[in-house]
């Protein structure tokens, strides 16, 4: 029997990582959650509360951590690189503490330096962190971007040199964002577009897809703009999400929304995805 993908969302943790996160999860009808454990737009690191960590770990809810958006292992700035190392190391440690399945990190940009130099820098600085992940700890989930600027990884095909730069480390896995993939040129709305995209992903990195960020797109395919829309309300449309959940590469892979709005809108998006999955 084909494993079923759990459907959930990024949740508010106001009131505590477990107390707030699990409450929001219930409000939106989620089956899994993604959380921030630090300010997503800063470098400040903080320790969790052991009681909240234990409560979340013991809940049995599949949880994922998203590290701050500023992380960039391809940056020519020594300060950004040092902060990126510290933030990802912290995120992986927090992942162990809360029993997270994976820690999501954006794949970054070369900014102003040559791409080869940025990939070499990625090898030298991210590979040691992958080696530090303990047995039973979370995978590091690499999330390709929308293709704007000097991004190191946007299309599915970009994952091949990126993973090669990490020596195809077994803990280097993938989080695919549907809005990013669409913006980077994968036409998920076209007939056969979902199949083509996930066939290519499976051919390049079989078994490494561990999470999907299910987001519709406010912009057209190939626009290289990262603007999420509610499921079915954007240029991807609802049906491709149903097609995606029937692709063999997606079997059993959790699906997490990061769509606009608050709890009522998130509940609608999750209900629609469940209908597409179960219908």
PDB file of N, CA and C in Angstrom, residues 157-242:
ATOM      1  N   UNK A 157      17.194  20.651 -11.616  1.00  0.00           N
ATOM      2  CA  UNK A 157      18.494  20.289 -12.188  1.00  0.00           C
ATOM      3  C   UNK A 157      19.661  20.933 -11.426  1.00  0.00           C
ATOM      4  N   UNK A 158      19.427  22.095 -10.830  1.00  0.00           N
ATOM      5  CA  UNK A 158      20.477  22.768 -10.043  1.00  0.00           C
ATOM      6  C   UNK A 158      20.868  21.958  -8.811  1.00  0.00           C
ATOM      7  N   UNK A 159      19.992  21.049  -8.390  1.00  0.00           N
ATOM      8  CA  UNK A 159      20.299  20.249  -7.200  1.00  0.00           C
ATOM      9  C   UNK A 159      21.483  19.313  -7.418  1.00  0.00           C
ATOM     10  N   UNK A 160      21.725  18.928  -8.668  1.00  0.00           N
ATOM     11  CA  UNK A 160      22.799  17.967  -8.926  1.00  0.00           C
ATOM     12  C   UNK A 160      24.174  18.534  -8.552  1.00  0.00           C
ATOM     13  N   UNK A 161      24.581  19.710  -9.087  1.00  0.00           N
ATOM     14  CA  UNK A 161      25.876  20.258  -8.663  1.00  0.00           C
ATOM     15  C   UNK A 161      25.892  20.672  -7.187  1.00  0.00           C
ATOM     16  N   UNK A 162      24.734  21.068  -6.657  1.00  0.00           N
ATOM     17  CA  UNK A 162      24.668  21.485  -5.257  1.00  0.00           C
ATOM     18  C   UNK A 162      24.932  20.297  -4.339  1.00  0.00           C
ATOM     19  N   UNK A 163      24.259  19.175  -4.603  1.00  0.00           N
ATOM     20  CA  UNK A 163      24.484  17.967  -3.800  1.00  0.00           C
ATOM     21  C   UNK A 163      25.884  17.405  -4.028  1.00  0.00           C
ATOM     22  N   UNK A 164      26.386  17.558  -5.241  1.00  0.00           N
ATOM     23  CA  UNK A 164      27.757  17.105  -5.528  1.00  0.00           C
ATOM     24  C   UNK A 164      28.769  17.901  -4.698  1.00  0.00           C
ATOM     25  N   UNK A 165      28.498  19.194  -4.518  1.00  0.00           N
ATOM     26  CA  UNK A 165      29.382  20.028  -3.697  1.00  0.00           C
ATOM     27  C   UNK A 165      29.382  19.568  -2.236  1.00  0.00           C
ATOM     28  N   UNK A 166      28.323  18.868  -1.850  1.00  0.00           N
ATOM     29  CA  UNK A 166      28.222  18.325  -0.489  1.00  0.00           C
ATOM     30  C   UNK A 166      28.561  16.834  -0.465  1.00  0.00           C
ATOM     31  N   UNK A 167      29.249  16.369  -1.505  1.00  0.00           N
ATOM     32  CA  UNK A 167      29.694  14.969  -1.611  1.00  0.00           C
ATOM     33  C   UNK A 167      28.535  13.979  -1.491  1.00  0.00           C
ATOM     34  N   UNK A 168      27.329  14.406  -1.912  1.00  0.00           N
ATOM     35  CA  UNK A 168      26.146  13.544  -1.831  1.00  0.00           C
ATOM     36  C   UNK A 168      26.004  12.952  -0.422  1.00  0.00           C
ATOM     37  N   UNK A 169      26.232  13.811   0.565  1.00  0.00           N
ATOM     38  CA  UNK A 169      26.155  13.381   1.970  1.00  0.00           C
ATOM     39  C   UNK A 169      24.761  12.789   2.243  1.00  0.00           C
ATOM     40  N   UNK A 170      24.685  11.664   2.942  1.00  0.00           N
ATOM     41  CA  UNK A 170      23.369  11.020   3.148  1.00  0.00           C
ATOM     42  C   UNK A 170      22.380  11.846   3.965  1.00  0.00           C
ATOM     43  N   UNK A 171      22.866  12.825   4.739  1.00  0.00           N
ATOM     44  CA  UNK A 171      21.933  13.654   5.525  1.00  0.00           C
ATOM     45  C   UNK A 171      21.541  14.927   4.780  1.00  0.00           C
ATOM     46  N   UNK A 172      22.059  15.120   3.568  1.00  0.00           N
ATOM     47  CA  UNK A 172      21.669  16.264   2.732  1.00  0.00           C
ATOM     48  C   UNK A 172      20.450  15.851   1.920  1.00  0.00           C
ATOM     49  N   UNK A 173      19.291  16.323   2.341  1.00  0.00           N
ATOM     50  CA  UNK A 173      18.035  15.945   1.701  1.00  0.00           C
ATOM     51  C   UNK A 173      17.353  17.191   1.131  1.00  0.00           C
ATOM     52  N   UNK A 174      16.118  17.054   0.679  1.00  0.00           N
ATOM     53  CA  UNK A 174      15.486  18.122  -0.094  1.00  0.00           C
ATOM     54  C   UNK A 174      14.109  18.487   0.451  1.00  0.00           C
ATOM     55  N   UNK A 175      13.853  19.797   0.472  1.00  0.00           N
ATOM     56  CA  UNK A 175      12.513  20.343   0.669  1.00  0.00           C
ATOM     57  C   UNK A 175      12.174  21.102  -0.604  1.00  0.00           C
ATOM     58  N   UNK A 176      11.161  20.655  -1.324  1.00  0.00           N
ATOM     59  CA  UNK A 176      10.775  21.324  -2.570  1.00  0.00           C
ATOM     60  C   UNK A 176       9.580  22.231  -2.316  1.00  0.00           C
ATOM     61  N   UNK A 177       9.735  23.504  -2.669  1.00  0.00           N
ATOM     62  CA  UNK A 177       8.652  24.481  -2.561  1.00  0.00           C
ATOM     63  C   UNK A 177       8.009  24.630  -3.936  1.00  0.00           C
ATOM     64  N   UNK A 178       6.704  24.372  -4.037  1.00  0.00           N
ATOM     65  CA  UNK A 178       6.032  24.400  -5.337  1.00  0.00           C
ATOM     66  C   UNK A 178       6.024  25.796  -5.959  1.00  0.00           C
ATOM     67  N   UNK A 179       5.877  26.830  -5.137  1.00  0.00           N
ATOM     68  CA  UNK A 179       5.914  28.204  -5.660  1.00  0.00           C
ATOM     69  C   UNK A 179       7.297  28.519  -6.214  1.00  0.00           C
ATOM     70  N   UNK A 180       8.345  28.135  -5.479  1.00  0.00           N
ATOM     71  CA  UNK A 180       9.710  28.383  -5.945  1.00  0.00           C
ATOM     72  C   UNK A 180       9.975  27.651  -7.261  1.00  0.00           C
ATOM     73  N   UNK A 181       9.581  26.370  -7.316  1.00  0.00           N
ATOM     74  CA  UNK A 181       9.828  25.569  -8.520  1.00  0.00           C
ATOM     75  C   UNK A 181       9.109  26.179  -9.728  1.00  0.00           C
ATOM     76  N   UNK A 182       7.860  26.610  -9.522  1.00  0.00           N
ATOM     77  CA  UNK A 182       7.065  27.237 -10.584  1.00  0.00           C
ATOM     78  C   UNK A 182       7.723  28.542 -11.043  1.00  0.00           C
ATOM     79  N   UNK A 183       8.158  29.349 -10.074  1.00  0.00           N
ATOM     80  CA  UNK A 183       8.810  30.618 -10.379  1.00  0.00           C
ATOM     81  C   UNK A 183      10.122  30.406 -11.126  1.00  0.00           C
ATOM     82  N   UNK A 184      10.797  29.283 -10.833  1.00  0.00           N
ATOM     83  CA  UNK A 184      12.093  28.988 -11.467  1.00  0.00           C
ATOM     84  C   UNK A 184      11.930  28.396 -12.861  1.00  0.00           C
ATOM     85  N   UNK A 185      10.672  28.088 -13.262  1.00  0.00           N
ATOM     86  CA  UNK A 185      10.451  27.629 -14.621  1.00  0.00           C
ATOM     87  C   UNK A 185       9.858  26.247 -14.773  1.00  0.00           C
ATOM     88  N   UNK A 186       9.609  25.538 -13.673  1.00  0.00           N
ATOM     89  CA  UNK A 186       8.939  24.242 -13.757  1.00  0.00           C
ATOM     90  C   UNK A 186       7.430  24.488 -13.849  1.00  0.00           C
ATOM     91  N   UNK A 187       6.844  24.251 -15.025  1.00  0.00           N
ATOM     92  CA  UNK A 187       5.435  24.599 -15.224  1.00  0.00           C
ATOM     93  C   UNK A 187       4.527  23.504 -14.670  1.00  0.00           C
ATOM     94  N   UNK A 188       4.278  23.585 -13.381  1.00  0.00           N
ATOM     95  CA  UNK A 188       3.448  22.598 -12.702  1.00  0.00           C
ATOM     96  C   UNK A 188       1.997  22.655 -13.168  1.00  0.00           C
ATOM     97  N   UNK A 189       1.588  23.782 -13.754  1.00  0.00           N
ATOM     98  CA  UNK A 189       0.200  23.944 -14.201  1.00  0.00           C
ATOM     99  C   UNK A 189      -0.044  23.328 -15.577  1.00  0.00           C
ATOM    100  N   UNK A 190       1.022  23.093 -16.335  1.00  0.00           N
ATOM    101  CA  UNK A 190       0.887  22.530 -17.679  1.00  0.00           C
ATOM    102  C   UNK A 190       0.606  21.034 -17.603  1.00  0.00           C
ATOM    103  N   UNK A 191      -0.027  20.503 -18.624  1.00  0.00           N
ATOM    104  CA  UNK A 191      -0.283  19.067 -18.674  1.00  0.00           C
ATOM    105  C   UNK A 191       1.045  18.306 -18.622  1.00  0.00           C
ATOM    106  N   UNK A 192       1.165  17.391 -17.684  1.00  0.00           N
ATOM    107  CA  UNK A 192       2.393  16.621 -17.532  1.00  0.00           C
ATOM    108  C   UNK A 192       3.507  17.338 -16.790  1.00  0.00           C
ATOM    109  N   UNK A 193       3.260  18.589 -16.396  1.00  0.00           N
ATOM    110  CA  UNK A 193       4.313  19.384 -15.742  1.00  0.00           C
ATOM    111  C   UNK A 193       4.731  18.845 -14.390  1.00  0.00           C
ATOM    112  N   UNK A 194       3.758  18.388 -13.612  1.00  0.00           N
ATOM    113  CA  UNK A 194       4.058  17.814 -12.289  1.00  0.00           C
ATOM    114  C   UNK A 194       4.869  16.533 -12.457  1.00  0.00           C
ATOM    115  N   UNK A 195       4.418  15.680 -13.361  1.00  0.00           N
ATOM    116  CA  UNK A 195       5.123  14.409 -13.585  1.00  0.00           C
ATOM    117  C   UNK A 195       6.570  14.657 -14.038  1.00  0.00           C
ATOM    118  N   UNK A 196       6.734  15.576 -14.971  1.00  0.00           N
ATOM    119  CA  UNK A 196       8.068  15.882 -15.492  1.00  0.00           C
ATOM    120  C   UNK A 196       8.991  16.389 -14.379  1.00  0.00           C
ATOM    121  N   UNK A 197       8.475  17.274 -13.540  1.00  0.00           N
ATOM    122  CA  UNK A 197       9.281  17.861 -12.461  1.00  0.00           C
ATOM    123  C   UNK A 197       9.704  16.811 -11.444  1.00  0.00           C
ATOM    124  N   UNK A 198       8.759  15.999 -11.004  1.00  0.00           N
ATOM    125  CA  UNK A 198       9.080  15.024  -9.960  1.00  0.00           C
ATOM    126  C   UNK A 198       9.822  13.801 -10.509  1.00  0.00           C
ATOM    127  N   UNK A 199       9.626  13.498 -11.793  1.00  0.00           N
ATOM    128  CA  UNK A 199      10.457  12.467 -12.431  1.00  0.00           C
ATOM    129  C   UNK A 199      11.920  12.921 -12.440  1.00  0.00           C
ATOM    130  N   UNK A 200      12.134  14.198 -12.797  1.00  0.00           N
ATOM    131  CA  UNK A 200      13.497  14.740 -12.849  1.00  0.00           C
ATOM    132  C   UNK A 200      14.130  14.746 -11.462  1.00  0.00           C
ATOM    133  N   UNK A 201      13.348  15.130 -10.469  1.00  0.00           N
ATOM    134  CA  UNK A 201      13.858  15.155  -9.097  1.00  0.00           C
ATOM    135  C   UNK A 201      14.250  13.750  -8.642  1.00  0.00           C
ATOM    136  N   UNK A 202      13.406  12.782  -8.937  1.00  0.00           N
ATOM    137  CA  UNK A 202      13.690  11.408  -8.535  1.00  0.00           C
ATOM    138  C   UNK A 202      14.926  10.864  -9.258  1.00  0.00           C
ATOM    139  N   UNK A 203      15.098  11.254 -10.513  1.00  0.00           N
ATOM    140  CA  UNK A 203      16.251  10.785 -11.282  1.00  0.00           C
ATOM    141  C   UNK A 203      17.562  11.335 -10.715  1.00  0.00           C
ATOM    142  N   UNK A 204      17.520  12.583 -10.249  1.00  0.00           N
ATOM    143  CA  UNK A 204      18.736  13.227  -9.726  1.00  0.00           C
ATOM    144  C   UNK A 204      19.022  12.822  -8.287  1.00  0.00           C
ATOM    145  N   UNK A 205      17.991  12.768  -7.469  1.00  0.00           N
ATOM    146  CA  UNK A 205      18.199  12.556  -6.028  1.00  0.00           C
ATOM    147  C   UNK A 205      17.157  11.592  -5.463  1.00  0.00           C
ATOM    148  N   UNK A 206      17.177  10.335  -5.906  1.00  0.00           N
ATOM    149  CA  UNK A 206      16.159   9.389  -5.440  1.00  0.00           C
ATOM    150  C   UNK A 206      16.179   9.215  -3.919  1.00  0.00           C
ATOM    151  N   UNK A 207      14.988   9.301  -3.325  1.00  0.00           N
ATOM    152  CA  UNK A 207      14.858   9.071  -1.893  1.00  0.00           C
ATOM    153  C   UNK A 207      15.240  10.242  -1.014  1.00  0.00           C
ATOM    154  N   UNK A 208      15.657  11.355  -1.597  1.00  0.00           N
ATOM    155  CA  UNK A 208      16.093  12.498  -0.783  1.00  0.00           C
ATOM    156  C   UNK A 208      14.989  13.517  -0.518  1.00  0.00           C
ATOM    157  N   UNK A 209      13.863  13.433  -1.215  1.00  0.00           N
ATOM    158  CA  UNK A 209      12.764  14.372  -0.976  1.00  0.00           C
ATOM    159  C   UNK A 209      12.099  14.011   0.352  1.00  0.00           C
ATOM    160  N   UNK A 210      12.183  14.932   1.335  1.00  0.00           N
ATOM    161  CA  UNK A 210      11.678  14.653   2.682  1.00  0.00           C
ATOM    162  C   UNK A 210      10.550  15.589   3.111  1.00  0.00           C
ATOM    163  N   UNK A 211      10.330  16.684   2.357  1.00  0.00           N
ATOM    164  CA  UNK A 211       9.280  17.645   2.711  1.00  0.00           C
ATOM    165  C   UNK A 211       8.914  18.440   1.469  1.00  0.00           C
ATOM    166  N   UNK A 212       7.630  18.760   1.341  1.00  0.00           N
ATOM    167  CA  UNK A 212       7.162  19.654   0.284  1.00  0.00           C
ATOM    168  C   UNK A 212       6.490  20.858   0.925  1.00  0.00           C
ATOM    169  N   UNK A 213       6.889  22.045   0.482  1.00  0.00           N
ATOM    170  CA  UNK A 213       6.175  23.268   0.837  1.00  0.00           C
ATOM    171  C   UNK A 213       5.143  23.496  -0.260  1.00  0.00           C
ATOM    172  N   UNK A 214       3.876  23.303   0.066  1.00  0.00           N
ATOM    173  CA  UNK A 214       2.792  23.441  -0.906  1.00  0.00           C
ATOM    174  C   UNK A 214       2.275  24.870  -0.881  1.00  0.00           C
ATOM    175  N   UNK A 215       2.648  25.623  -1.896  1.00  0.00           N
ATOM    176  CA  UNK A 215       2.231  27.017  -2.018  1.00  0.00           C
ATOM    177  C   UNK A 215       1.865  27.298  -3.458  1.00  0.00           C
ATOM    178  N   UNK A 216       0.729  27.937  -3.679  1.00  0.00           N
ATOM    179  CA  UNK A 216       0.392  28.405  -5.017  1.00  0.00           C
ATOM    180  C   UNK A 216       1.222  29.673  -5.272  1.00  0.00           C
ATOM    181  N   UNK A 217       1.145  30.201  -6.492  1.00  0.00           N
ATOM    182  CA  UNK A 217       1.986  31.331  -6.870  1.00  0.00           C
ATOM    183  C   UNK A 217       1.167  32.519  -7.355  1.00  0.00           C
ATOM    184  N   UNK A 218       1.499  33.708  -6.834  1.00  0.00           N
ATOM    185  CA  UNK A 218       0.841  34.935  -7.289  1.00  0.00           C
ATOM    186  C   UNK A 218       1.311  35.335  -8.690  1.00  0.00           C
ATOM    187  N   UNK A 219       2.447  34.779  -9.117  1.00  0.00           N
ATOM    188  CA  UNK A 219       3.048  35.172 -10.392  1.00  0.00           C
ATOM    189  C   UNK A 219       3.080  34.008 -11.374  1.00  0.00           C
ATOM    190  N   UNK A 220       3.310  34.328 -12.643  1.00  0.00           N
ATOM    191  CA  UNK A 220       3.308  33.313 -13.695  1.00  0.00           C
ATOM    192  C   UNK A 220       4.561  32.443 -13.625  1.00  0.00           C
ATOM    193  N   UNK A 221       4.511  31.309 -14.302  1.00  0.00           N
ATOM    194  CA  UNK A 221       5.654  30.395 -14.348  1.00  0.00           C
ATOM    195  C   UNK A 221       6.877  31.110 -14.939  1.00  0.00           C
ATOM    196  N   UNK A 222       8.018  30.905 -14.301  1.00  0.00           N
ATOM    197  CA  UNK A 222       9.265  31.484 -14.788  1.00  0.00           C
ATOM    198  C   UNK A 222       9.496  32.929 -14.385  1.00  0.00           C
ATOM    199  N   UNK A 223       8.617  33.487 -13.553  1.00  0.00           N
ATOM    200  CA  UNK A 223       8.726  34.906 -13.174  1.00  0.00           C
ATOM    201  C   UNK A 223       9.890  35.174 -12.225  1.00  0.00           C
ATOM    202  N   UNK A 224      10.429  34.109 -11.617  1.00  0.00           N
ATOM    203  CA  UNK A 224      11.538  34.242 -10.655  1.00  0.00           C
ATOM    204  C   UNK A 224      11.160  35.153  -9.475  1.00  0.00           C
ATOM    205  N   UNK A 225       9.879  35.061  -9.079  1.00  0.00           N
ATOM    206  CA  UNK A 225       9.387  35.839  -7.939  1.00  0.00           C
ATOM    207  C   UNK A 225       8.810  34.887  -6.901  1.00  0.00           C
ATOM    208  N   UNK A 226       9.229  35.084  -5.658  1.00  0.00           N
ATOM    209  CA  UNK A 226       8.801  34.213  -4.556  1.00  0.00           C
ATOM    210  C   UNK A 226       7.623  34.862  -3.833  1.00  0.00           C
ATOM    211  N   UNK A 227       6.430  34.718  -4.431  1.00  0.00           N
ATOM    212  CA  UNK A 227       5.231  35.298  -3.821  1.00  0.00           C
ATOM    213  C   UNK A 227       4.177  34.203  -3.725  1.00  0.00           C
ATOM    214  N   UNK A 228       3.972  33.729  -2.495  1.00  0.00           N
ATOM    215  CA  UNK A 228       3.056  32.620  -2.263  1.00  0.00           C
ATOM    216  C   UNK A 228       1.606  33.072  -2.361  1.00  0.00           C
ATOM    217  N   UNK A 229       0.752  32.124  -2.795  1.00  0.00           N
ATOM    218  CA  UNK A 229      -0.692  32.367  -2.849  1.00  0.00           C
ATOM    219  C   UNK A 229      -1.395  31.166  -2.217  1.00  0.00           C
ATOM    220  N   UNK A 230      -2.642  31.361  -1.816  1.00  0.00           N
ATOM    221  CA  UNK A 230      -3.425  30.255  -1.250  1.00  0.00           C
ATOM    222  C   UNK A 230      -3.669  29.183  -2.316  1.00  0.00           C
ATOM    223  N   UNK A 231      -3.841  27.962  -1.872  1.00  0.00           N
ATOM    224  CA  UNK A 231      -3.976  26.820  -2.781  1.00  0.00           C
ATOM    225  C   UNK A 231      -5.188  27.003  -3.697  1.00  0.00           C
ATOM    226  N   UNK A 232      -4.941  26.921  -5.006  1.00  0.00           N
ATOM    227  CA  UNK A 232      -6.013  27.061  -5.995  1.00  0.00           C
ATOM    228  C   UNK A 232      -6.325  28.487  -6.385  1.00  0.00           C
ATOM    229  N   UNK A 233      -5.731  29.465  -5.695  1.00  0.00           N
ATOM    230  CA  UNK A 233      -6.037  30.875  -5.966  1.00  0.00           C
ATOM    231  C   UNK A 233      -4.965  31.545  -6.823  1.00  0.00           C
ATOM    232  N   UNK A 234      -3.924  30.794  -7.183  1.00  0.00           N
ATOM    233  CA  UNK A 234      -2.826  31.369  -7.945  1.00  0.00           C
ATOM    234  C   UNK A 234      -2.697  30.764  -9.329  1.00  0.00           C
ATOM    235  N   UNK A 235      -1.527  30.945  -9.936  1.00  0.00           N
ATOM    236  CA  UNK A 235      -1.290  30.506 -11.309  1.00  0.00           C
ATOM    237  C   UNK A 235      -1.019  29.009 -11.427  1.00  0.00           C
ATOM    238  N   UNK A 236      -0.760  28.328 -10.326  1.00  0.00           N
ATOM    239  CA  UNK A 236      -0.595  26.868 -10.386  1.00  0.00           C
ATOM    240  C   UNK A 236      -1.964  26.201 -10.442  1.00  0.00           C
ATOM    241  N   UNK A 237      -2.889  26.656  -9.584  1.00  0.00           N
ATOM    242  CA  UNK A 237      -4.218  26.061  -9.531  1.00  0.00           C
ATOM    243  C   UNK A 237      -4.245  24.853  -8.617  1.00  0.00           C
ATOM    244  N   UNK A 238      -5.434  24.366  -8.304  1.00  0.00           N
ATOM    245  CA  UNK A 238      -5.573  23.297  -7.311  1.00  0.00           C
ATOM    246  C   UNK A 238      -5.170  21.916  -7.827  1.00  0.00           C
ATOM    247  N   UNK A 239      -5.580  21.578  -9.041  1.00  0.00           N
ATOM    248  CA  UNK A 239      -5.410  20.201  -9.511  1.00  0.00           C
ATOM    249  C   UNK A 239      -3.965  19.709  -9.529  1.00  0.00           C
ATOM    250  N   UNK A 240      -2.968  20.547  -9.893  1.00  0.00           N
ATOM    251  CA  UNK A 240      -1.587  20.060  -9.863  1.00  0.00           C
ATOM    252  C   UNK A 240      -1.134  19.559  -8.490  1.00  0.00           C
ATOM    253  N   UNK A 241      -1.733  20.082  -7.432  1.00  0.00           N
ATOM    254  CA  UNK A 241      -1.385  19.591  -6.094  1.00  0.00           C
ATOM    255  C   UNK A 241      -1.909  18.169  -5.896  1.00  0.00           C
ATOM    256  N   UNK A 242      -3.082  17.886  -6.453  1.00  0.00           N
ATOM    257  CA  UNK A 242      -3.607  16.524  -6.424  1.00  0.00           C
ATOM    258  C   UNK A 242      -2.731  15.590  -7.241  1.00  0.00           C
TER     259      UNK A 242
END
